[in-house]
mmCIF file of C-alpha atoms and ligand atoms in Angstrom:
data_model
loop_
_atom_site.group_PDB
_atom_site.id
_atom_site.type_symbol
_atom_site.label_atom_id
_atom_site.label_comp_id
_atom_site.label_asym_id
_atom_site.label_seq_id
_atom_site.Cartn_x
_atom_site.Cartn_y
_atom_site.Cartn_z
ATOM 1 C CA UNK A 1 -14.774 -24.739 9.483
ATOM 2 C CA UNK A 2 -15.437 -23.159 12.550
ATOM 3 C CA UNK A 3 -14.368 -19.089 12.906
ATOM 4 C CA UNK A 4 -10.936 -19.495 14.961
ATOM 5 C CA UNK A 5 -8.172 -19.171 13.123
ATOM 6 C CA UNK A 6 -4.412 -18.560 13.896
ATOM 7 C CA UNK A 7 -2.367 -17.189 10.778
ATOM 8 C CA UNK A 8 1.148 -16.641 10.260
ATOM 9 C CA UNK A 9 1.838 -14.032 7.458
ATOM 10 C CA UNK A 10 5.283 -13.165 5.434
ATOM 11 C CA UNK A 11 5.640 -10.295 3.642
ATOM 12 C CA UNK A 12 8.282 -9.324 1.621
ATOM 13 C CA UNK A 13 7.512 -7.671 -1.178
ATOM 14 C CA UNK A 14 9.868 -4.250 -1.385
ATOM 15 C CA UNK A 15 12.243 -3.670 1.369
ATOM 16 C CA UNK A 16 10.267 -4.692 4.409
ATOM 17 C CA UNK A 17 10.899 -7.743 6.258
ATOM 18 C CA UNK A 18 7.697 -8.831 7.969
ATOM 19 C CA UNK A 19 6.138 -11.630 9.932
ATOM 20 C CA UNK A 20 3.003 -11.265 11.884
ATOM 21 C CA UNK A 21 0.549 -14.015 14.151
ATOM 22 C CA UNK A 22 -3.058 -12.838 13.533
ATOM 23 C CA UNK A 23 -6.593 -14.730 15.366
ATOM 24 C CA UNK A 24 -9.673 -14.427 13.721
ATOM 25 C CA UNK A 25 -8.393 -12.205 10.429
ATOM 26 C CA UNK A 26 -8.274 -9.327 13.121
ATOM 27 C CA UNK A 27 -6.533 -9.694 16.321
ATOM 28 C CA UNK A 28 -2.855 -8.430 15.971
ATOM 29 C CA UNK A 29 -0.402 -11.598 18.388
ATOM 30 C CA UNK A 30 2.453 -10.003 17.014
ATOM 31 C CA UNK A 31 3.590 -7.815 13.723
ATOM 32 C CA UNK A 32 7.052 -8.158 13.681
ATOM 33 C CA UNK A 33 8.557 -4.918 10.694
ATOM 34 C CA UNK A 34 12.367 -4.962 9.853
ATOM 35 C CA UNK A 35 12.759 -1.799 7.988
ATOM 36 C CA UNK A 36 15.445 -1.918 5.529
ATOM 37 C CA UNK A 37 14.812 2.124 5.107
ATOM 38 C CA UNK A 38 17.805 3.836 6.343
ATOM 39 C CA UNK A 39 20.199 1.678 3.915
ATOM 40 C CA UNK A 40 18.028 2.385 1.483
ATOM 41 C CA UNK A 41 17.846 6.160 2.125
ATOM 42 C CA UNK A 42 21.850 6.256 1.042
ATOM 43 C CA UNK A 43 20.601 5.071 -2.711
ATOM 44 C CA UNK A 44 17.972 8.092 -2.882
ATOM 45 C CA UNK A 45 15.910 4.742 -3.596
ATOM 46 C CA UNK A 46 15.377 1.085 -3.109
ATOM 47 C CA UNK A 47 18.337 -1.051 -4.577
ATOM 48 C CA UNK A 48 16.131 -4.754 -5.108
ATOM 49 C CA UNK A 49 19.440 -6.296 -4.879
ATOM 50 C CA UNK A 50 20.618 -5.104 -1.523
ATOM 51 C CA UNK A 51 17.015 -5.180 -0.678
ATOM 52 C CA UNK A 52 17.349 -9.156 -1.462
ATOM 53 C CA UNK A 53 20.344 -9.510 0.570
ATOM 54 C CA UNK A 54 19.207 -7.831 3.931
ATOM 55 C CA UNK A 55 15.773 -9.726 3.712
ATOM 56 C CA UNK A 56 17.995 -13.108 3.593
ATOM 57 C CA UNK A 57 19.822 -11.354 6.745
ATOM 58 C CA UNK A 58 16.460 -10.893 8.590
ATOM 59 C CA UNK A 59 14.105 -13.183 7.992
ATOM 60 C CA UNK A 60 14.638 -16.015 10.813
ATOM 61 C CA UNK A 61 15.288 -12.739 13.221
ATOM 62 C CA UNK A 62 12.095 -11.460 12.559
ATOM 63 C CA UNK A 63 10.228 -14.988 13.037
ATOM 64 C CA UNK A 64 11.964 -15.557 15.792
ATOM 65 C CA UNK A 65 10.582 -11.758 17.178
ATOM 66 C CA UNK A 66 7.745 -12.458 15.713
ATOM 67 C CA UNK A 67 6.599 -16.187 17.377
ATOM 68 C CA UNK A 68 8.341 -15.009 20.790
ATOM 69 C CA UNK A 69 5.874 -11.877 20.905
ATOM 70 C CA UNK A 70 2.729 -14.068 19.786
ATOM 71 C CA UNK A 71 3.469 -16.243 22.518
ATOM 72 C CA UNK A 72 1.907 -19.001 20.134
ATOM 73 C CA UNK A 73 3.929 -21.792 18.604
ATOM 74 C CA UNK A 74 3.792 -22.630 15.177
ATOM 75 C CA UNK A 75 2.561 -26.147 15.812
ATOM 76 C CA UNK A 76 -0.648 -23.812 17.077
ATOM 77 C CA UNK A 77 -0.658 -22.135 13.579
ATOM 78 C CA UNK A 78 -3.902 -23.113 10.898
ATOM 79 C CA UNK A 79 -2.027 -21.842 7.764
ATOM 80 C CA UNK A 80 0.919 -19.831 6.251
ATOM 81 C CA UNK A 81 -0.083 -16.811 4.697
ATOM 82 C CA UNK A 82 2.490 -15.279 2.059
ATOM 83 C CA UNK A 83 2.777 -12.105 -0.431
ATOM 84 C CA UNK A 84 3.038 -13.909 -3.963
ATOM 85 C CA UNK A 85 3.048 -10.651 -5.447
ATOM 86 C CA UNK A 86 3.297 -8.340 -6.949
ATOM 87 C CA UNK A 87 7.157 -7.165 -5.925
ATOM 88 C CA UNK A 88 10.419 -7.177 -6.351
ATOM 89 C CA UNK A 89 11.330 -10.533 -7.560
ATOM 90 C CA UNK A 90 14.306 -11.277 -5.733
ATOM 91 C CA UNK A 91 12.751 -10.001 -2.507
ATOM 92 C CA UNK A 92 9.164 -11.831 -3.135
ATOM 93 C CA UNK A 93 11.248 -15.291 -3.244
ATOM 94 C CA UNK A 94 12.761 -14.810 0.313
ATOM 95 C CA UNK A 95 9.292 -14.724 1.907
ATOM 96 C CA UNK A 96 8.348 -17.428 -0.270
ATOM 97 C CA UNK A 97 10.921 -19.740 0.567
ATOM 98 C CA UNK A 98 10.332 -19.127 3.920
ATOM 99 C CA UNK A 99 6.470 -19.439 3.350
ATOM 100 C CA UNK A 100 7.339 -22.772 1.600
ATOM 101 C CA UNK A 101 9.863 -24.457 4.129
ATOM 102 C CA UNK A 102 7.623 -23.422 7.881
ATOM 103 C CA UNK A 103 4.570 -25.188 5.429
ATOM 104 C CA UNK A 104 6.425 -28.327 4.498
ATOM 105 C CA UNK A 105 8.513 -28.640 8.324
ATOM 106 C CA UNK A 106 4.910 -28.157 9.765
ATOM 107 C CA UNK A 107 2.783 -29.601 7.819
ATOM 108 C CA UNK A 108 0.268 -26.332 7.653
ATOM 109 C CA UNK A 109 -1.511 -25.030 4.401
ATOM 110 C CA UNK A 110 0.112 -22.933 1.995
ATOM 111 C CA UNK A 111 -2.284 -19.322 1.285
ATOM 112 C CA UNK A 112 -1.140 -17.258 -1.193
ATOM 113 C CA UNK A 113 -2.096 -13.367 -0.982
ATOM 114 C CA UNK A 114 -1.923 -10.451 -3.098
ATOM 115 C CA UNK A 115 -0.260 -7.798 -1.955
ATOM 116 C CA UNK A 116 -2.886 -5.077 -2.709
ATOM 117 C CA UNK A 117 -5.581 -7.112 -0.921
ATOM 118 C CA UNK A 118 -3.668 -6.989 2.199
ATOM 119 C CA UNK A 119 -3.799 -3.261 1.804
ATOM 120 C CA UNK A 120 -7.059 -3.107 1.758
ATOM 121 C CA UNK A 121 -7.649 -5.812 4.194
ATOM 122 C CA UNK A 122 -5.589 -3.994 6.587
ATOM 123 C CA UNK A 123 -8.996 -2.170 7.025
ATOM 124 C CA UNK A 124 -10.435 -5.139 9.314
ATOM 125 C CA UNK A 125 -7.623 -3.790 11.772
ATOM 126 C CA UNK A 126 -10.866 -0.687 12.010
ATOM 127 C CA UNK A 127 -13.907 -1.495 10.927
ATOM 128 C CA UNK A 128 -15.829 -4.544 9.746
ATOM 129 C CA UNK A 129 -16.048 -4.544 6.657
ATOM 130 C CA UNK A 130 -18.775 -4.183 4.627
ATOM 131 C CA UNK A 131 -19.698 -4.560 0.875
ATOM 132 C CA UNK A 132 -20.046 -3.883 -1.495
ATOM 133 C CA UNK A 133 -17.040 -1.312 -1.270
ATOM 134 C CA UNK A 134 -14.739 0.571 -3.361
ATOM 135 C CA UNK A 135 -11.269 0.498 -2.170
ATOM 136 C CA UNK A 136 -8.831 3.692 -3.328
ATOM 137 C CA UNK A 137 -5.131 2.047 -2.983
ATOM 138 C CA UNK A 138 -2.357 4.690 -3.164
ATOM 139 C CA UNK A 139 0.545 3.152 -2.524
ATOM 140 C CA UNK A 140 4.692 3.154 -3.747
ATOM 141 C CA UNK A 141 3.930 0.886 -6.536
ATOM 142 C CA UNK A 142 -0.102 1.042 -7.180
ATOM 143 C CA UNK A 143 -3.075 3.923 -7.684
ATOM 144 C CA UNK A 144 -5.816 1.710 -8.487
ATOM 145 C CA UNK A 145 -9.482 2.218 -7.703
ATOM 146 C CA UNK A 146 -10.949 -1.492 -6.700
ATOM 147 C CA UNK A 147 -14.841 -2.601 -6.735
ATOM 148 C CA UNK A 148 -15.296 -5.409 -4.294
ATOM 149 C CA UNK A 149 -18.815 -6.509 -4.951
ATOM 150 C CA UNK A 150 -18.510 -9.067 -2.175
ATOM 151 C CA UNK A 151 -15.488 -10.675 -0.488
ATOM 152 C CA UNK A 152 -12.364 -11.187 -1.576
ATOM 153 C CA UNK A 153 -13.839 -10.157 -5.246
ATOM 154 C CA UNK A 154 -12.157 -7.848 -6.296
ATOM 155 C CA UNK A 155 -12.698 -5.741 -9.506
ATOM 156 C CA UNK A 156 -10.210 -3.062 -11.339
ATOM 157 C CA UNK A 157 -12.055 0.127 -12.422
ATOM 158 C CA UNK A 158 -8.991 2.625 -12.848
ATOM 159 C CA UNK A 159 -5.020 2.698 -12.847
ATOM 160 C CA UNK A 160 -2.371 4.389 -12.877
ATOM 161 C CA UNK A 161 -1.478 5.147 -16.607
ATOM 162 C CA UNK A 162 2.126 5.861 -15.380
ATOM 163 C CA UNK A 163 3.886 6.360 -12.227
ATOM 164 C CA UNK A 164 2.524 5.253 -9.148
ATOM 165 C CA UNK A 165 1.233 8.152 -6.675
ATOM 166 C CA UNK A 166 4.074 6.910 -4.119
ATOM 167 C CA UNK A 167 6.384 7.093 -6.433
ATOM 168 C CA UNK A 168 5.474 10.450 -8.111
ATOM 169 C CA UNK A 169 5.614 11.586 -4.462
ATOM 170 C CA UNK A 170 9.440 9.922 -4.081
ATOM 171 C CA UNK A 171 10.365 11.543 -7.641
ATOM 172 C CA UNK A 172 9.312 14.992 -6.700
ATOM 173 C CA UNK A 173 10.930 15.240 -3.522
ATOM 174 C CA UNK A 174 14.236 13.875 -4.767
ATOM 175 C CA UNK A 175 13.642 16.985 -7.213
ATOM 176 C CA UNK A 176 13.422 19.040 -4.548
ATOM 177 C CA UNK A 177 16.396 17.531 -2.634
ATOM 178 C CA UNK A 178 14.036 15.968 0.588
ATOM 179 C CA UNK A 179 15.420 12.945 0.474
ATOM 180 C CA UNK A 180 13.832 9.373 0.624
ATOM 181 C CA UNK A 181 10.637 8.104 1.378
ATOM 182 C CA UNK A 182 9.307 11.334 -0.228
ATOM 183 C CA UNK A 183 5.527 11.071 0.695
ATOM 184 C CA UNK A 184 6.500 11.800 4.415
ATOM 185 C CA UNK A 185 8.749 14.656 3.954
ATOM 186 C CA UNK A 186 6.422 16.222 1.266
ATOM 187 C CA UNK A 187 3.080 16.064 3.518
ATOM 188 C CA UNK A 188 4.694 17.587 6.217
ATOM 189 C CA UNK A 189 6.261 20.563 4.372
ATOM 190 C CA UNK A 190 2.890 21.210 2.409
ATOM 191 C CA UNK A 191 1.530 21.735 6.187
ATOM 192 C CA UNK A 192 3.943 25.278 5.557
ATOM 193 C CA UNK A 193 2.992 25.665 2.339
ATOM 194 C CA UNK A 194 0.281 27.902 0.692
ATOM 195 C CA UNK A 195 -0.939 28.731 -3.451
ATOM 196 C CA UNK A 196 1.886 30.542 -4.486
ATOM 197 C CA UNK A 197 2.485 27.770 -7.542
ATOM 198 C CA UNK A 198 -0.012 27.046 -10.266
ATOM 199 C CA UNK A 199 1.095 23.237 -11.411
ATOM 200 C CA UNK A 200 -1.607 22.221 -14.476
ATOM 201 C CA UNK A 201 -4.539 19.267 -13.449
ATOM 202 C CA UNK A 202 -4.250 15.918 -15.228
ATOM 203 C CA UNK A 203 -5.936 14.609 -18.114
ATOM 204 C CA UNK A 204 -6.352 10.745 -18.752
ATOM 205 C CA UNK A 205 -8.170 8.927 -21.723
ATOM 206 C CA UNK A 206 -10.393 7.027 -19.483
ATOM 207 C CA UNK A 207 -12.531 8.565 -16.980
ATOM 208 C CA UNK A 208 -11.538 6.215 -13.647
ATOM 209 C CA UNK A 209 -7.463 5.981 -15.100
ATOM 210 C CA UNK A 210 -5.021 7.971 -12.898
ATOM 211 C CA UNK A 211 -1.677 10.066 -14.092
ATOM 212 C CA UNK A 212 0.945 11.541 -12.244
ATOM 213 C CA UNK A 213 3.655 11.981 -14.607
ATOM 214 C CA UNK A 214 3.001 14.861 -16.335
ATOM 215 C CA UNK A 215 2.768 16.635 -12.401
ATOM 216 C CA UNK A 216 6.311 15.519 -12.030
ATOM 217 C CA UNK A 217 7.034 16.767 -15.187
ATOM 218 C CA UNK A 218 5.901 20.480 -14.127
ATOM 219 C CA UNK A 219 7.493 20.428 -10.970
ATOM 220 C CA UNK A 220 10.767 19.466 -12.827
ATOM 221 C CA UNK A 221 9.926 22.341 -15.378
ATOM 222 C CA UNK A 222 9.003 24.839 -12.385
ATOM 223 C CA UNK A 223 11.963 24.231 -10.356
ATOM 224 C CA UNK A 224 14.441 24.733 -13.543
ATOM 225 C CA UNK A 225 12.254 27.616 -14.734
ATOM 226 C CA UNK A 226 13.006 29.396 -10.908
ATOM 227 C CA UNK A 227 16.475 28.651 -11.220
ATOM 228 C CA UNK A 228 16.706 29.978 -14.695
ATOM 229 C CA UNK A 229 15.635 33.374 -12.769
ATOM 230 C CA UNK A 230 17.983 33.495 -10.431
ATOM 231 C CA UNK A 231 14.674 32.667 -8.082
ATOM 232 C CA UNK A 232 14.739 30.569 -4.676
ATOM 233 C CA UNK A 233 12.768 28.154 -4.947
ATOM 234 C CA UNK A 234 9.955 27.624 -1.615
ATOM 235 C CA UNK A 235 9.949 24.271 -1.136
ATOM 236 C CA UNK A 236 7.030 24.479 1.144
ATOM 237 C CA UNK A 237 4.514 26.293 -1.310
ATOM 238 C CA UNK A 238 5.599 23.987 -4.222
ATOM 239 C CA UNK A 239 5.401 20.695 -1.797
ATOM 240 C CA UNK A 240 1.917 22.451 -1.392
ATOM 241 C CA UNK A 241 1.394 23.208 -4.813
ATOM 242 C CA UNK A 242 1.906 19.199 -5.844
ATOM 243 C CA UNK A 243 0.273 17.529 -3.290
ATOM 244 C CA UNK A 244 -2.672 19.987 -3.488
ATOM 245 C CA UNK A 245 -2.514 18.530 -7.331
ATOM 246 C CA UNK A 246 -2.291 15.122 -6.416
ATOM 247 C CA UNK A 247 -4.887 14.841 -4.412
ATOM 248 C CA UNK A 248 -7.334 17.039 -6.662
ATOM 249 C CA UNK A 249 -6.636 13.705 -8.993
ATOM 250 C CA UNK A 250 -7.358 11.209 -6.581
ATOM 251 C CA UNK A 251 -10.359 12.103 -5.139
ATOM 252 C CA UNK A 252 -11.830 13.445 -8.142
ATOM 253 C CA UNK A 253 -11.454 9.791 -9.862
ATOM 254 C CA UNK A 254 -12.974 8.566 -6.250
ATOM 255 C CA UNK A 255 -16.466 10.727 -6.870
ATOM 256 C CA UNK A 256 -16.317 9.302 -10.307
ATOM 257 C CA UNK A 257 -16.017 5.801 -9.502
ATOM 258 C CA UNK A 258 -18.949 6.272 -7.077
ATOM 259 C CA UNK A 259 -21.292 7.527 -9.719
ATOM 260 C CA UNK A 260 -20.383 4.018 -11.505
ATOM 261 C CA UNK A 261 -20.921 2.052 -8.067
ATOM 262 C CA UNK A 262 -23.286 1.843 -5.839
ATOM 263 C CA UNK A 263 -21.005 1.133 -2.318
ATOM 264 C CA UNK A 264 -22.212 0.885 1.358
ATOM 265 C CA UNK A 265 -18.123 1.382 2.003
ATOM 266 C CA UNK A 266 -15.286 3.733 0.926
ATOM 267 C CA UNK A 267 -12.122 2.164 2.114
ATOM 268 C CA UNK A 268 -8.351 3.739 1.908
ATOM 269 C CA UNK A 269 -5.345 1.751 1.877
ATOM 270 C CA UNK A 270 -1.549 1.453 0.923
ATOM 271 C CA UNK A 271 1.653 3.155 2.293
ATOM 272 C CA UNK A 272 0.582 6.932 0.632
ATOM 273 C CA UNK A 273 -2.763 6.632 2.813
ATOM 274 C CA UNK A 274 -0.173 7.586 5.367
ATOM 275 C CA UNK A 275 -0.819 11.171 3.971
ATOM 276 C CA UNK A 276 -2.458 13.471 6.403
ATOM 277 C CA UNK A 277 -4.054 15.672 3.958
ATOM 278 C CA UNK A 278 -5.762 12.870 2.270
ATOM 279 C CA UNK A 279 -7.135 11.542 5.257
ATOM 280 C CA UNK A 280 -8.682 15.089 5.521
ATOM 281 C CA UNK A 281 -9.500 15.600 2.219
ATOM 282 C CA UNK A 282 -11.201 12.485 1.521
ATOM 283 C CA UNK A 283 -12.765 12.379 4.978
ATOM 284 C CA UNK A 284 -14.471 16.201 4.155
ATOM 285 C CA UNK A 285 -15.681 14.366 0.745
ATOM 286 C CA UNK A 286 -17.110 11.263 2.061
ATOM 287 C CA UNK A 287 -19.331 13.565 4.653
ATOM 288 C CA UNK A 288 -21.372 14.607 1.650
ATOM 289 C CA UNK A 289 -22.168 10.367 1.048
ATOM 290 C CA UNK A 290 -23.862 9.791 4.201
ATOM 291 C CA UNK A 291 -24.875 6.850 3.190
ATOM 292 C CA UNK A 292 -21.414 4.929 2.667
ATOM 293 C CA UNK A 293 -19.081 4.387 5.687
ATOM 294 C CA UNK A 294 -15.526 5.982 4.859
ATOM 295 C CA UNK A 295 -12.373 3.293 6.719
ATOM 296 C CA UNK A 296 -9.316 4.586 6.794
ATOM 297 C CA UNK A 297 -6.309 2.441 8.363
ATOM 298 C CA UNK A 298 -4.723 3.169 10.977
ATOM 299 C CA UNK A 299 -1.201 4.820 10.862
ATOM 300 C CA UNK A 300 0.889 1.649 11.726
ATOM 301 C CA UNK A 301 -0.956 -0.184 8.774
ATOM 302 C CA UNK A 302 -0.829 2.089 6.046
ATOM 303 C CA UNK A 303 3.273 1.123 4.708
ATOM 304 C CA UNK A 304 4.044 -2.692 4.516
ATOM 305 C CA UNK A 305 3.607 -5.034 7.271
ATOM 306 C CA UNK A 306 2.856 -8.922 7.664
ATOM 307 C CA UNK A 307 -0.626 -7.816 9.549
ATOM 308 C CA UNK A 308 -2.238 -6.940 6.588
ATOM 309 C CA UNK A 309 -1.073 -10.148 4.659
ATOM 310 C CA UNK A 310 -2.962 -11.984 7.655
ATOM 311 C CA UNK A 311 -5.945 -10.047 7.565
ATOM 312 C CA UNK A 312 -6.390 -10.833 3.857
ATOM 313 C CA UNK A 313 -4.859 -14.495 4.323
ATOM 314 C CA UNK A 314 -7.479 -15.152 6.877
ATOM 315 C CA UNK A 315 -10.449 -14.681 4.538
ATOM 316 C CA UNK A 316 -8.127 -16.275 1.458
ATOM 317 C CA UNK A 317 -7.736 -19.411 4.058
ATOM 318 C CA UNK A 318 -11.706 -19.873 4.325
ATOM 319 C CA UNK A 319 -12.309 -19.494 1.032
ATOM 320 C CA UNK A 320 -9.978 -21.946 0.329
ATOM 321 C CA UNK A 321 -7.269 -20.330 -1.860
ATOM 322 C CA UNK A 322 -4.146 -22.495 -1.595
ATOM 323 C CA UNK A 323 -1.047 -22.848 -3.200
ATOM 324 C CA UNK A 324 1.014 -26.037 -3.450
ATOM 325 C CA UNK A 325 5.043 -26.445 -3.071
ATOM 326 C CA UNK A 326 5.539 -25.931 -6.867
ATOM 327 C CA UNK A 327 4.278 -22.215 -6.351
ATOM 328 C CA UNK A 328 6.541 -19.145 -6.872
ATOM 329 C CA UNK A 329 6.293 -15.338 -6.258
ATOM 330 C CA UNK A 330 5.362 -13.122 -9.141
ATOM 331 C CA UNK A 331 6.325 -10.302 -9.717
ATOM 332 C CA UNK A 332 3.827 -8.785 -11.768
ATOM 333 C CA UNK A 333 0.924 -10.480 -10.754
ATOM 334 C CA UNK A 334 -3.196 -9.661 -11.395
ATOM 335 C CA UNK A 335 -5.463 -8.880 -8.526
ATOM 336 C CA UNK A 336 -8.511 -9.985 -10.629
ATOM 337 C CA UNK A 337 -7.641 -13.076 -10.991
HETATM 338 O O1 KG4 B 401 2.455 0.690 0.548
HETATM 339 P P1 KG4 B 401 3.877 1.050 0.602
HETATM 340 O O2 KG4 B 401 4.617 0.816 1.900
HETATM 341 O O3 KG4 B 401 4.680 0.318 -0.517
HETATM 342 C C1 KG4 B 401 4.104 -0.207 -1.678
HETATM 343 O O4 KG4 B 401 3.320 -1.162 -1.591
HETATM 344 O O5 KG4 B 401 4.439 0.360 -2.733
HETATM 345 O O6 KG4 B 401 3.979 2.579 0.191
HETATM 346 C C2 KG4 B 401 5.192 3.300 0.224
HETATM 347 C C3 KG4 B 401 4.918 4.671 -0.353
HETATM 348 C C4 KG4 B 401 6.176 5.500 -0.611
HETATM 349 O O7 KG4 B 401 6.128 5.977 -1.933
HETATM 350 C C5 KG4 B 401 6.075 6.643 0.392
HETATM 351 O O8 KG4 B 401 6.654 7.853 -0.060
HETATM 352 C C6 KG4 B 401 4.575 6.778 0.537
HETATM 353 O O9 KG4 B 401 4.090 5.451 0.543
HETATM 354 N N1 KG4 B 401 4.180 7.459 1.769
HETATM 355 C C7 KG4 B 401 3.548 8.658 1.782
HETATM 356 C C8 KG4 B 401 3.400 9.013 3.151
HETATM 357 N N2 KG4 B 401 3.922 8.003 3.905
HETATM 358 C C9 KG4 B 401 4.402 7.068 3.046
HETATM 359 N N3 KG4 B 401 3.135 9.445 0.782
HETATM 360 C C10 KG4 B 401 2.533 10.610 1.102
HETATM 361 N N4 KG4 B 401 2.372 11.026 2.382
HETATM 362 C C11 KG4 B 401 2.775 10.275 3.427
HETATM 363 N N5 KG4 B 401 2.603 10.694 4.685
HETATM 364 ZN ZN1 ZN B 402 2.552 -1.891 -0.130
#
């Protein structure tokens, strides 16, 4: 199979509506994002019904947006790439319908992606990349550390024992009454913020596991304990205070994994690598690895998009992966596999 290769990607995972054209796993045509955010915002959270609903409302807009902007038509297209998983169920199955129906009306292969893989495949947006790596994916949903030993291999070596970082970011700032997405309104208040609060580091069973709920937990306990007191509470030192915490976490399980691994490439990905003190943090730490090249994303790939689903459904495409019209999205759904 020769290099070319024209993908359209659907992603619909959480409350996103996406739909991107991508050449060659790394030329953007078009990368189409329907935000479903500000209804969201009114629930202090996403609601996967209504989230359902408005992706059913979107969809053929966003194609339509989409192919217009390629300037490609779909007869032009080599395959459908679509998020399988993992999701929200009722959301997945709008992008797989869709997935399913352009495939059958156009007679174009089926790829199925994993979500996670197209956040760290965003990364080709960047850099070429290289392997073997070791991927750190913070996102709303997912804190894993990955081990790609070559491509599209991909290997779990720690997890989230509990909340998600995104979402320990989203619990903490509805705590703190900043509203919803948290992870944006936190990193920029932290920017105020100095080490007035001591919150307590995390301990996990196994070395490379991550765990963020007993940091939300403190916070709760901090912000009670202040008002108990009479106290006012400065939002800015505590957003300081947790993210500070956070972070410790992450990048502490991220030297760890590299005394397991031997990488020639750290990559970031998912919606939390968003975070502006992580990209500083982890960039300071990867200058003492000379050795292995540090990618992080850039800012309009880091929360959902279709472009990502491309990037990873281009290399999914030439190796082959296909799914068939009895195929359906899964919500919980293995990246090792
Ligand atoms: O990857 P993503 O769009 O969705 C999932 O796949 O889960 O990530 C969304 C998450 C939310 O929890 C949001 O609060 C967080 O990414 N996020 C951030 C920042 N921007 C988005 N967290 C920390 N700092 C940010 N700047
Ligand atoms: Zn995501």
């Amino acid at each position: 199979m020769s290099n070319k290769s024209l993908v359209c990607a659907i992603e619909t995972s959480c409350d996103e509506t996406a739909i991107a054209f991508i050449e060659d796993g790394n030329k953007v045509l078009s990368n189409v994002v329907s935000s479903q955010i500000d209804t969201h915002r009114g629930f202090g959270g996403v609601m996967p019904e209504v989230a359902s609903r408005l992706h059913i409302e979107q969809i053929s807009l966003v194609l339509k947006e989409a192919i217009e902007k390629s300037g490609v038509s779909m007869e032009d297209v080599d395959a459908i790439a679509f998020t399988q998983g993992p999701g929200l169920i009722g959301s997945l199955h709008i992008g797989v319908l869709a997935s399913k129906t352009l495939a059958w009306y156009y007679q174009k292969p089926l790829v199925p992606v994993h979500h996670i893989a197209g956040h760290i495949y965003a990364n080709a947006f960047v850099t070429e990349i290289q392997f073997p790596l070791l991927a750190l994916v913070v996102s709303g949903g997912h804190t894993e550390l990955v081990y790609m030993k070559e491509d599209y291999n991909f290997e779990i070596l720690g997890t989230t024992q509990d909340d998600a970082i995104g979402e320990a970011y989203d619990k903490v700032a509805r705590v703190m009454e900043l509203g919803y997405p948290g992870g944006p309104a936190i990193d920029a208040l932290a920017k105020q913020g100095t080490t007035q609060y001591v919150l307590p580091r995390v301990k996990t069973e196994k070395p490379l596991d991550f765990s963020f709920s007993g940091l939300k937990s403190a916070v709760l306990q901090l912000v009670l304990k202040e008002q108990r007191h009479g106290r006012e509470l400065d939002k800015a030192n505590l957003a300081y205070a947790f993210q500070e915490a956070v972070l410790d976490e992450v990048l502490f399980k991220t030297k760890k994994a590299l005394e397991t691994v031997e990488v020639r490439q750290v990559v970031l990905a998912g919606g939390v690598s968003a975070n502006s003190r992580l990209r500083d943090r982890l960039t300071r730490m990867m200058n003492s690895y000379p050795d292995i090249a540090l990618s992080i994303p850039p800012l309009w790939c880091t929360t959902d998009n279709a472009a990502m689903i491309g990037a990873a459904g281009t290399v999914a495409f030439k190796k082959g992966i296909r799914a068939d019209f009895s195929t359906s999205a899964k919500a919980g759904y293995d990246l090792e596999v």
